[in-house]
GROMACS .gro file of C-alpha atoms in nm:
model
  128
    1MET     CA    1  18.821   5.867  -6.962
    2THR     CA    2  18.447   5.915  -6.908
    3THR     CA    3  18.360   6.123  -6.601
    4VAL     CA    4  18.031   6.104  -6.411
    5LEU     CA    5  17.917   6.358  -6.151
    6THR     CA    6  17.637   6.333  -5.896
    7TYR     CA    7  17.537   6.522  -5.581
    8GLY     CA    8  17.358   6.448  -5.258
    9THR     CA    9  17.354   6.484  -4.884
   10PHE     CA   10  17.431   6.115  -4.826
   11ASP     CA   11  17.321   6.119  -4.464
   12MET     CA   12  17.235   5.787  -4.300
   13LEU     CA   13  17.373   5.576  -4.583
   14HIS     CA   14  17.131   5.310  -4.713
   15ILE     CA   15  17.087   5.069  -5.004
   16GLY     CA   16  16.926   5.340  -5.218
   17HIS     CA   17  17.246   5.543  -5.197
   18ILE     CA   18  17.457   5.240  -5.290
   19ASN     CA   19  17.227   5.158  -5.583
   20ILE     CA   20  17.246   5.507  -5.734
   21LEU     CA   21  17.623   5.528  -5.688
   22LYS     CA   22  17.674   5.186  -5.847
   23ARG     CA   23  17.451   5.277  -6.142
   24ALA     CA   24  17.621   5.617  -6.182
   25LYS     CA   25  17.965   5.454  -6.184
   26SER     CA   26  17.850   5.205  -6.450
   27LEU     CA   27  17.808   5.499  -6.690
   28GLY     CA   28  18.176   5.587  -6.691
   29ASP     CA   29  18.529   5.539  -6.566
   30TYR     CA   30  18.546   5.802  -6.292
   31LEU     CA   31  18.270   5.895  -6.045
   32ILE     CA   32  18.277   6.227  -5.861
   33VAL     CA   33  18.029   6.276  -5.577
   34GLY     CA   34  17.943   6.622  -5.450
   35ILE     CA   35  17.824   6.612  -5.090
   36SER     CA   36  17.625   6.900  -4.941
   37THR     CA   37  17.824   7.077  -4.672
   38ASP     CA   38  17.666   7.143  -4.333
   39GLU     CA   39  17.645   7.514  -4.419
   40PHE     CA   40  17.472   7.442  -4.750
   41ASN     CA   41  17.228   7.209  -4.574
   42THR     CA   42  17.144   7.494  -4.334
   43LEU     CA   43  17.067   7.718  -4.633
   44LYS     CA   44  16.837   7.441  -4.765
   45SER     CA   45  16.671   7.412  -4.419
   46LYS     CA   46  16.806   7.058  -4.394
   47LYS     CA   47  16.972   6.896  -4.094
   48SER     CA   48  17.200   6.594  -4.126
   49TYR     CA   49  17.261   6.343  -3.852
   50TYR     CA   50  17.627   6.311  -3.957
   51SER     CA   51  17.859   6.608  -4.012
   52TYR     CA   52  18.003   6.681  -4.356
   53PRO     CA   53  18.349   6.543  -4.267
   54ASP     CA   54  18.191   6.215  -4.149
   55ARG     CA   55  17.962   6.187  -4.453
   56LYS     CA   56  18.263   6.255  -4.677
   57ARG     CA   57  18.465   5.975  -4.513
   58ILE     CA   58  18.173   5.734  -4.541
   59VAL     CA   59  18.117   5.803  -4.913
   60GLU     CA   60  18.491   5.792  -4.988
   61ALA     CA   61  18.491   5.435  -4.853
   62ILE     CA   62  18.243   5.318  -5.119
   63ARG     CA   63  18.425   5.134  -5.396
   64TYR     CA   64  18.225   5.298  -5.677
   65VAL     CA   65  18.335   5.650  -5.573
   66ASP     CA   66  18.660   5.793  -5.708
   67LYS     CA   67  18.645   6.148  -5.570
   68VAL     CA   68  18.433   6.341  -5.320
   69ILE     CA   69  18.394   6.718  -5.340
   70PRO     CA   70  18.201   6.960  -5.119
   71GLU     CA   71  17.875   7.105  -5.252
   72SER     CA   72  17.842   7.458  -5.116
   73THR     CA   73  17.592   7.623  -5.355
   74TRP     CA   74  17.325   7.534  -5.609
   75GLU     CA   75  17.518   7.725  -5.875
   76GLN     CA   76  17.844   7.531  -5.849
   77LYS     CA   77  17.718   7.238  -6.058
   78LEU     CA   78  17.800   7.409  -6.386
   79GLU     CA   79  18.143   7.515  -6.255
   80ASP     CA   80  18.215   7.155  -6.147
   81ILE     CA   81  18.103   7.016  -6.483
   82LYS     CA   82  18.350   7.244  -6.660
   83LYS     CA   83  18.631   7.199  -6.404
   84TYR     CA   84  18.620   6.817  -6.410
   85ASN     CA   85  18.527   6.775  -6.782
   86VAL     CA   86  18.212   6.584  -6.689
   87ASP     CA   87  18.046   6.365  -6.951
   88TYR     CA   88  17.739   6.260  -6.749
   89PHE     CA   89  17.556   6.448  -6.476
   90VAL     CA   90  17.343   6.202  -6.276
   91MET     CA   91  17.066   6.269  -6.027
   92GLY     CA   92  16.775   6.073  -5.881
   93SER     CA   93  16.444   6.078  -6.066
   94ASP     CA   94  16.291   6.295  -5.793
   95TRP     CA   95  16.492   6.580  -5.954
   96GLU     CA   96  16.358   6.505  -6.305
   97GLY     CA   97  16.375   6.813  -6.528
   98LYS     CA   98  16.541   7.039  -6.269
   99PHE     CA   99  16.888   7.016  -6.425
  100ASP     CA  100  16.800   6.990  -6.794
  101TYR     CA  101  16.970   7.328  -6.850
  102LEU     CA  102  17.303   7.144  -6.802
  103ASN     CA  103  17.242   6.936  -7.118
  104SER     CA  104  17.436   7.201  -7.313
  105TYR     CA  105  17.750   7.098  -7.123
  106CYS     CA  106  17.710   6.723  -7.066
  107GLU     CA  107  17.444   6.454  -7.076
  108VAL     CA  108  17.197   6.479  -6.787
  109ILE     CA  109  17.060   6.146  -6.666
  110TYR     CA  110  16.791   6.094  -6.401
  111LEU     CA  111  16.805   5.749  -6.241
  112SER     CA  112  16.502   5.595  -6.076
  113ARG     CA  113  16.520   5.575  -5.699
  114THR     CA  114  16.513   5.252  -5.501
  115GLU     CA  115  16.151   5.179  -5.404
  116GLY     CA  116  16.056   5.199  -5.038
  117ILE     CA  117  16.375   5.355  -4.901
  118SER     CA  118  16.491   5.709  -4.832
  119THR     CA  119  16.672   5.893  -4.555
  120SER     CA  120  16.349   6.081  -4.476
  121LYS     CA  121  16.162   5.752  -4.439
  122ILE     CA  122  16.431   5.613  -4.207
  123LYS     CA  123  16.421   5.928  -3.992
  124ASP     CA  124  16.038   5.917  -3.982
  125ASP     CA  125  16.034   5.548  -3.888
  126PHE     CA  126  16.271   5.607  -3.595
  127SER     CA  127  16.089   5.914  -3.467
  128GLN     CA  128  15.763   5.722  -3.421
   0.00000   0.00000   0.00000
């Protein structure tokens, strides 16, 4: 079985999220999604509209996702790769190069983002 791992906040779900999850799943048999907890978001100076439990339930309902785990620290990625025997670590291209150090443990792949859509853009559009 080929295991794929990705992370994100997954607040205000949109087509960009679906696209990256679908593409990540196409790389293997089992897709694990780490979702930033509310506490971790606070450490990152980020605020989500939906709480972690709600974001977890939303992402679990997506057919491409096999397992959802909480992301509590930056450092846990390596622990998760080892724990779940991950073959591919996938992130959006906006993170290009930031996780190359994990290439010693699995293949790191940066997928291009969907043009013209992001949670930040949605939040900005509604605040105007």
